[in-house]
Structure formats: C-alpha cells, structure tokens
Short mmCIF file of C-alpha atoms in Angstrom, two decimals:
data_model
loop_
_atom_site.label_atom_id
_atom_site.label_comp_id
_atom_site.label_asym_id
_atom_site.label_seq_id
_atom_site.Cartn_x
_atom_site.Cartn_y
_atom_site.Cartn_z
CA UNK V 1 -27.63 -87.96 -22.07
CA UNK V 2 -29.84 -85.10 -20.29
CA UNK V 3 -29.29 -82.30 -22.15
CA UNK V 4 -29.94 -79.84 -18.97
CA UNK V 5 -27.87 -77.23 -16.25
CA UNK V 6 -29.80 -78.14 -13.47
CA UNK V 7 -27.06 -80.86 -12.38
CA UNK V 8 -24.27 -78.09 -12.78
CA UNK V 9 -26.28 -75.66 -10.88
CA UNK V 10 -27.11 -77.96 -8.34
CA UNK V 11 -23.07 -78.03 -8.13
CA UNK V 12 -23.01 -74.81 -7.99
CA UNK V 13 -25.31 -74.08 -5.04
CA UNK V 14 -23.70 -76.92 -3.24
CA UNK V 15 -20.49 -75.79 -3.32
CA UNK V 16 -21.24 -72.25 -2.16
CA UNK V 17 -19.58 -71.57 1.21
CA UNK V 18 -22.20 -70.80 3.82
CA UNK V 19 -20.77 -67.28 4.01
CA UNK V 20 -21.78 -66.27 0.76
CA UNK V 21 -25.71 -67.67 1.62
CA UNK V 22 -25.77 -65.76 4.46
CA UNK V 23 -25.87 -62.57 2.65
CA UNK V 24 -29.50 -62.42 2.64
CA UNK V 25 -31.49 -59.82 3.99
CA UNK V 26 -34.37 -62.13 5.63
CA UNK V 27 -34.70 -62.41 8.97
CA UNK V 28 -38.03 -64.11 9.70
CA UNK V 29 -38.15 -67.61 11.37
CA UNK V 30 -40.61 -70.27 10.63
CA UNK V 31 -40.89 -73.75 12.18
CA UNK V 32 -39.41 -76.29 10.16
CA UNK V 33 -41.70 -78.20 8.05
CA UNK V 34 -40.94 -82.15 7.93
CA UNK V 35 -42.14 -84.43 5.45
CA UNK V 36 -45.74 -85.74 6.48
CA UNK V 37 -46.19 -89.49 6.63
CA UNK V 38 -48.38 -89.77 3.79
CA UNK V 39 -45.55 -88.30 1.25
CA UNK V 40 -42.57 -90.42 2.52
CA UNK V 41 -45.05 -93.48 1.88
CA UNK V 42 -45.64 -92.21 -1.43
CA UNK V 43 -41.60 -91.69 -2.41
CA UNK V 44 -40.83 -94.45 -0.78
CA UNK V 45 -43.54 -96.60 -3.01
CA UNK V 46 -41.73 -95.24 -6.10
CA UNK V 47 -38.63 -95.99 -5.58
CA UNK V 48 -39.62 -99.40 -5.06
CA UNK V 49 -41.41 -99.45 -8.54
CA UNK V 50 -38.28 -97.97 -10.31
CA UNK V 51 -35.81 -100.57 -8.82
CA UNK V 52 -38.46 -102.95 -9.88
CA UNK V 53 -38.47 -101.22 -13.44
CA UNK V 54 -34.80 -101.02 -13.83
CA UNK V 55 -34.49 -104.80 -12.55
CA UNK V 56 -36.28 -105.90 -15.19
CA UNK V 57 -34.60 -103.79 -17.84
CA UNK V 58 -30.81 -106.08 -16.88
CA UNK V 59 -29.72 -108.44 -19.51
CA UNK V 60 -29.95 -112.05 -17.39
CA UNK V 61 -27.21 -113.20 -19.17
CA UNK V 62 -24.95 -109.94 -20.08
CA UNK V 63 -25.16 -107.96 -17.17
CA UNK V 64 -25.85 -104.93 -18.60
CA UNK V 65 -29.01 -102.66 -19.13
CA UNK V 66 -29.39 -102.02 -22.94
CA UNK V 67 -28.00 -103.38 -25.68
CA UNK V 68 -24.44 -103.87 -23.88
CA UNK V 69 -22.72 -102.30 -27.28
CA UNK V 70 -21.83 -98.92 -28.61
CA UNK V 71 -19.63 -95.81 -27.38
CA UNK V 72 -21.44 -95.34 -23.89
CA UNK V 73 -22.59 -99.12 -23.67
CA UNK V 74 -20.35 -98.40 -19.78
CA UNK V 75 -22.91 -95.09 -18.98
CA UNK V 76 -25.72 -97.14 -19.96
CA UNK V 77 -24.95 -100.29 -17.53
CA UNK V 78 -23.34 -97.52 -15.24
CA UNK V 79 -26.21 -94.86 -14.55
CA UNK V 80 -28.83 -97.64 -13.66
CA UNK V 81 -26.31 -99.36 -11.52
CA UNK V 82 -25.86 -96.22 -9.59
CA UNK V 83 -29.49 -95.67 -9.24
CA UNK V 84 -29.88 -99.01 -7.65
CA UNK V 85 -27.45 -98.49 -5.33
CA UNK V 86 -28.90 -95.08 -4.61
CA UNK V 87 -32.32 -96.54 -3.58
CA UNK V 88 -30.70 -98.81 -1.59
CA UNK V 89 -30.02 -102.09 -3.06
CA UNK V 90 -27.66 -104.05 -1.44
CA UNK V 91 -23.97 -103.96 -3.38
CA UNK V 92 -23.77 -107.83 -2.52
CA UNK V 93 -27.28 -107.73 -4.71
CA UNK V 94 -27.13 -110.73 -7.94
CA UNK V 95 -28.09 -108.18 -10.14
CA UNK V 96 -25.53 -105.18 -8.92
CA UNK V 97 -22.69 -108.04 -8.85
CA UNK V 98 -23.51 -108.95 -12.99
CA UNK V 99 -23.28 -105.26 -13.44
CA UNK V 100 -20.09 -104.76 -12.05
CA UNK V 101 -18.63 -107.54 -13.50
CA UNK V 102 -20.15 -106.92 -17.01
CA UNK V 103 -18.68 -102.87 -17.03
CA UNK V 104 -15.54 -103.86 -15.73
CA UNK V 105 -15.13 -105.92 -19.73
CA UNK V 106 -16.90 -102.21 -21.13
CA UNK V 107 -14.63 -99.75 -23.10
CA UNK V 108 -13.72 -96.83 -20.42
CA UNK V 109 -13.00 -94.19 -23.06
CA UNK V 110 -16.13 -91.40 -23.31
CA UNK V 111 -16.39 -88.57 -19.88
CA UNK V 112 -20.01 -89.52 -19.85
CA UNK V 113 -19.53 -93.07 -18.93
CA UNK V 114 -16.29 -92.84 -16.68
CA UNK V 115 -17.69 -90.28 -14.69
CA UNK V 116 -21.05 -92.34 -13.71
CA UNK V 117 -18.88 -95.39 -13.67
CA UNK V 118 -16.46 -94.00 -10.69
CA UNK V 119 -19.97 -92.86 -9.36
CA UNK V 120 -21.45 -96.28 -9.20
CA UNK V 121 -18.26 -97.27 -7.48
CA UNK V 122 -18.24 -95.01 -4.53
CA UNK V 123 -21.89 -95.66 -4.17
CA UNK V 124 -20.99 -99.52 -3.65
CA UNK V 125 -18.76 -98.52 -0.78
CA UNK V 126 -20.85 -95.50 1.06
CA UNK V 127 -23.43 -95.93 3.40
CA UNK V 128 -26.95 -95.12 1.65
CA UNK V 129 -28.28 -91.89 2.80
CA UNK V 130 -31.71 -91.37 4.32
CA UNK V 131 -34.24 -90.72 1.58
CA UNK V 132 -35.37 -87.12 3.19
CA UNK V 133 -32.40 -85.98 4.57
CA UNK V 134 -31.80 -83.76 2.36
CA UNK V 135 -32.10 -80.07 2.58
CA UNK V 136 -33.89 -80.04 6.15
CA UNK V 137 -33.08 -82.04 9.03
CA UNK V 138 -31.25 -81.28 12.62
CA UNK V 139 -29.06 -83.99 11.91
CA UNK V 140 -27.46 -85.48 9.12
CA UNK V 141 -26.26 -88.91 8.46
CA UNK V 142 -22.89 -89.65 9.07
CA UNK V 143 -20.25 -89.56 5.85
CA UNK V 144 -17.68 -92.50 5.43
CA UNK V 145 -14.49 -90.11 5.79
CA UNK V 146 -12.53 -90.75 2.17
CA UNK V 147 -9.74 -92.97 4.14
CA UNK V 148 -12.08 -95.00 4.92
CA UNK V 149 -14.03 -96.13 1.70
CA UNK V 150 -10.43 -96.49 0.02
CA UNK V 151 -9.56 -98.74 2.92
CA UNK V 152 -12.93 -100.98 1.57
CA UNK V 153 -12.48 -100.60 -1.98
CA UNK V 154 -11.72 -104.07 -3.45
CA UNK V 155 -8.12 -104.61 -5.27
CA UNK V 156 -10.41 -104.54 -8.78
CA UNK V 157 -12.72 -101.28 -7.86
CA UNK V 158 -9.60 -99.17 -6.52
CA UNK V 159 -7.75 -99.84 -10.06
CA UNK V 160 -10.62 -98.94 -11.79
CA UNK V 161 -11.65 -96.04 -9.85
CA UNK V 162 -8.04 -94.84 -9.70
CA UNK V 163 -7.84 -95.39 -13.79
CA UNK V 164 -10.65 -93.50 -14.49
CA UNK V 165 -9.78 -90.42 -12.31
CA UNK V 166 -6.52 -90.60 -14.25
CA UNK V 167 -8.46 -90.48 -17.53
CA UNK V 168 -10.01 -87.49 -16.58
CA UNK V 169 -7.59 -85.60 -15.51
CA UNK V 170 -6.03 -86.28 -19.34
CA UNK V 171 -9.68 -85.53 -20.71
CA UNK V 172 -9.80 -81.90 -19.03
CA UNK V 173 -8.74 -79.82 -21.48
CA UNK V 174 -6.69 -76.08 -22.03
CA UNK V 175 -10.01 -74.23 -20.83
CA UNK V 176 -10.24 -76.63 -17.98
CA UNK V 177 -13.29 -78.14 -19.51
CA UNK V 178 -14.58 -81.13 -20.61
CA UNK V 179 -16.15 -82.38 -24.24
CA UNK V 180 -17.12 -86.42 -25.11
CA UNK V 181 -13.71 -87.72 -25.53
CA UNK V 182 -10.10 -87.03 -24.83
CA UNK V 183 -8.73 -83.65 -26.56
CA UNK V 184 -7.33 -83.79 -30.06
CA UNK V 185 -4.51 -81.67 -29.06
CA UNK V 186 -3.08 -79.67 -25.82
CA UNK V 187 -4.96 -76.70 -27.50
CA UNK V 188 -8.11 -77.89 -27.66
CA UNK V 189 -10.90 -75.93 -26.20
CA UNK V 190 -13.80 -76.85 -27.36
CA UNK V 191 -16.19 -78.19 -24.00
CA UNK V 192 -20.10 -79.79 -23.51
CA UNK V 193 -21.34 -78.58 -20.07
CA UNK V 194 -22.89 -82.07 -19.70
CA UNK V 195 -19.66 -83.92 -19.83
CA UNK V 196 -18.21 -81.06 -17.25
CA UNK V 197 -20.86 -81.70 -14.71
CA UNK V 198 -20.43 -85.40 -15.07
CA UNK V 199 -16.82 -85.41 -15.09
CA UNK V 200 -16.45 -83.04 -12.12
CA UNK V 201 -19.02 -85.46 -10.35
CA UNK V 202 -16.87 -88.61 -11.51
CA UNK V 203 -14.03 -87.10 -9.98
CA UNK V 204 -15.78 -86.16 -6.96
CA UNK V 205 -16.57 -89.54 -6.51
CA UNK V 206 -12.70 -90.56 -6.86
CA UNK V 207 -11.80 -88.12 -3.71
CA UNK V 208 -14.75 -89.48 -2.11
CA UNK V 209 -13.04 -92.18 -2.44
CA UNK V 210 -9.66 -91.22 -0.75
CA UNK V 211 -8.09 -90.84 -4.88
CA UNK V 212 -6.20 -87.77 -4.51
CA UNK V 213 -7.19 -85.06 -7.64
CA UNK V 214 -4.76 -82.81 -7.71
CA UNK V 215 -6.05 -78.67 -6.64
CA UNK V 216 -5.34 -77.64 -9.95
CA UNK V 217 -7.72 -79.33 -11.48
CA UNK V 218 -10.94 -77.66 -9.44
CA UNK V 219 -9.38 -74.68 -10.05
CA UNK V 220 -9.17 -74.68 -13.50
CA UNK V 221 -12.06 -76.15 -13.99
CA UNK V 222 -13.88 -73.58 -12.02
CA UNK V 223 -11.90 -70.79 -14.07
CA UNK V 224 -13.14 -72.58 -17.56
CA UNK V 225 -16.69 -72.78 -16.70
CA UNK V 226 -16.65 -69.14 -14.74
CA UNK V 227 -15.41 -67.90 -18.39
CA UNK V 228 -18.21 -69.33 -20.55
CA UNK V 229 -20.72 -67.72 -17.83
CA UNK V 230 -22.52 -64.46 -19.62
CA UNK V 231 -20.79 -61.02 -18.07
CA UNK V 232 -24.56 -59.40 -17.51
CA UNK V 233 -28.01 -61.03 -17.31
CA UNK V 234 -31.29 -59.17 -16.34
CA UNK V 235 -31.71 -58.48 -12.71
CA UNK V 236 -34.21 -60.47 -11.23
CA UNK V 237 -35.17 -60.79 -6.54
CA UNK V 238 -33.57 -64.33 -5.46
CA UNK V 239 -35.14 -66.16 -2.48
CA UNK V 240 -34.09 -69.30 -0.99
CA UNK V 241 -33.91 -71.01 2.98
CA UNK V 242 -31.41 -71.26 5.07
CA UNK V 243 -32.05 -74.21 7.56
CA UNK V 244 -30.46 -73.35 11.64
CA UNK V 245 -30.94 -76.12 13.72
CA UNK V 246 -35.28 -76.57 13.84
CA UNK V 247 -35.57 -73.43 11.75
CA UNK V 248 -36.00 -72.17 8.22
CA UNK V 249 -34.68 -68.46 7.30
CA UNK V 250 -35.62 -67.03 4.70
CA UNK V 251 -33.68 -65.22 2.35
CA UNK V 252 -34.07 -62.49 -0.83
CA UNK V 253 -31.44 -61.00 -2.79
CA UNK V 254 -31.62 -59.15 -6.40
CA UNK V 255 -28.91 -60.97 -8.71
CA UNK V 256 -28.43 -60.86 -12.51
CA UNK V 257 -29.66 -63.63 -14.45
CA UNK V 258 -26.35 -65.35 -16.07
CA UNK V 259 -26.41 -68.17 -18.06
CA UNK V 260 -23.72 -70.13 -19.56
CA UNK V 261 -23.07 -71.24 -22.36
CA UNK V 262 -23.49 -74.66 -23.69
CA UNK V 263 -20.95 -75.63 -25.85
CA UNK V 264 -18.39 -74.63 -28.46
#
C-alpha cells in the first residue's frame, strides 16, 4: 500500500465547503485555460497503455491480478479492477466479470481491501466521468443520485457492498480511526492514516451507493483524525484557484503548516 497523505488531503480539500475557499484575498480574473489537444491525446494514449498493462497482469484462469493468495489477495484483484473501470472499461468487460467473480470467493477481512473493494463496486454502477473534467470546466457531468445506483446494484453486489460498509463501521475504532484489521478491544486506539483514507473512501463509496452510514461515523472520524493533526506548524502564504463559471480566481492566504501524524 502507498505509504502517502496526499489521498487524505485530497479528502480534505474536497470536502471543504466553498465558504471556507472563498476566504481568499485574490481578486484578479484570468481566462480559463482548457486542456490543449495535444495533451488530452497524450493522457488519453496512456490510459490506453495501462489498461493494456493491467490486462495482461489478470490470471486467465483465476481472475485475479497477483498471486490470488495472502491477507490483501481482495485489494490486490480490487485496486486494478477499479482502475479499469475508472478508464473506462466496460463493467460487462470478460476480464472485469472474472474479477468480480474471483473477489467475491476472496477473504473480506483487512480495511485496505474492503474499502477498494466497495470502490470497485460503485464504479461498476456509475457513469465514467470525463477524463478532464476535473477541476475546470463550466459544466460537470451529471452524478447517478445514490437511489439510483442502489436501484442497479445486482442482488450479489448490494450484499457485498452492504457487508462491507457494515465491517467498517465495526473496524472504526474508540478514536474514530482506522488501523489494518478489526480492533482488539472497544479501547483500542491505535490508527494507520492509510487505512483511514481508504476506509473513509470505501464507505463513501457505500453512500454513493444509496447504503446509509450512519452521521456518527463522519463525525467521529473527523474528530479522530482532527486530534492526531499537530496544534502549530510554521506559517507559510497558501495560493490556490477558484474556478466561476469561464474564470479562474486566484487566491493567497498565510496558514500554518500542520501535519499529522502517521500512526500509533
């Protein structure tokens, strides 16, 4: 697994309710830059090669990518799967129908591999995105309300999905955090801010879905991580666009540096 907070931060930023971006001092507009021909040909070109690469990388006869064996043998088949389905392979595709079938006989008992599991699920159901709508755009594509992927999911992929959100919701524990497995008691604390990333996106993936999570679990969740976030940091100028409609504002701000902390 990535070892890295750029996923969590990315969280982070997401989350942020416009209000709080609009604090920024900036006021100067600039036309809105869209990606040139030439680049999307390029992205587009490698994305072709990875499905290509990660094609190749499927057991013909297991199902899954890797070995098929070990504690996150699940993550392993999952995390390509959802990639796939990411750069637009079709979910009626040979190869993502052996994968499903092959996790679906896969120990679901590690945060890791749950989490991109119930991702790879939702992905089979939503509509694929466009490649560079991203961050810019004057429009964006249109998200399957949650109602209506549940409505889709098959009687197979709504057990699962709803059986892994469950098993979250038992892995979080009394910090509202999550580590590799299930906690060892109703006091345990101790947390890996890779498996809380994942686990908050494998749950996001279950309301996606039209699984209810219950409130208290954001909340706690964003109490435990909020509490393993350093109290001071060095101050540093923060800058970062705001898109309006065919326009890009830009924005400073000085903030404290504040990291977190990885485990305990």
């Amino acid at each position: 697994m990535h070892r890295s907070l750029s996923v969590l931060a990315l969280l982070v930023a997401v989350a942020l309710p416009s209000a709080v971006l609009a604090k920024g001092g900036g006021k100067k507009k600039r036309p809105l830059e869209r990606y040139p021909a030439s680049f999307r040909l390029k992205v587009e070109e490698a994305i072709e090669n990875g499905v290509l690469n990660l094609r190749s990388r499927q057991g013909e006869q297991s199902g899954c990518f890797g070995a098929g064996q070990g504690p996150q043998a699940l993550g392993h088949t999952a995390l390509p799967t959802l990639a796939l389905l990411k750069a637009g392979v079709p979910a009626d595709d040979p190869a993502i129908e052996k994968a499903f079938a092959a996790m679906r006989k896969l120990p679901a008992d590690h945060v890791y591999s749950v989490a991109v599991y119930l991702m790879a699920i939702h992905a089979k159901y939503a509509p694929k995105l466009d490649t560079f709508d991203t961050d810019i755009g004057t429009t964006r594509a249109k998200r399957v309300k949650p109602q209506e992927v549940l409505k889709q999911l098959s009687k197979e992929d709504r057990e699962a999905m709803k059986a892994g959100a469950d098993f979250l919701v038992r892995a979080q524990n009394a910090r509202g955090l999550w580590h590799y497995k299930l906690p060892d008691s109703d006091a345990s604390t101790g947390f890996d801010l890779s498996n809380v990333q994942y686990a908050l996106l494998g749950l996001r993936a279950a309301a996606d879905s039209g699984i209810k999570i219950k409130a208290s679990v954001w909340l706690t969740a964003l109490e435990g991580v909020l509490e393993v976030q350093d109290a001071k940091g060095d101050e540093v100028e923060l800058t970062w666009d705001e898109v309006r409609g065919d326009y890009a504002i830009r924005h400073k701000e000085k903030v404290q540096l504040r990291p977190f902390r990885y485990r305990d």
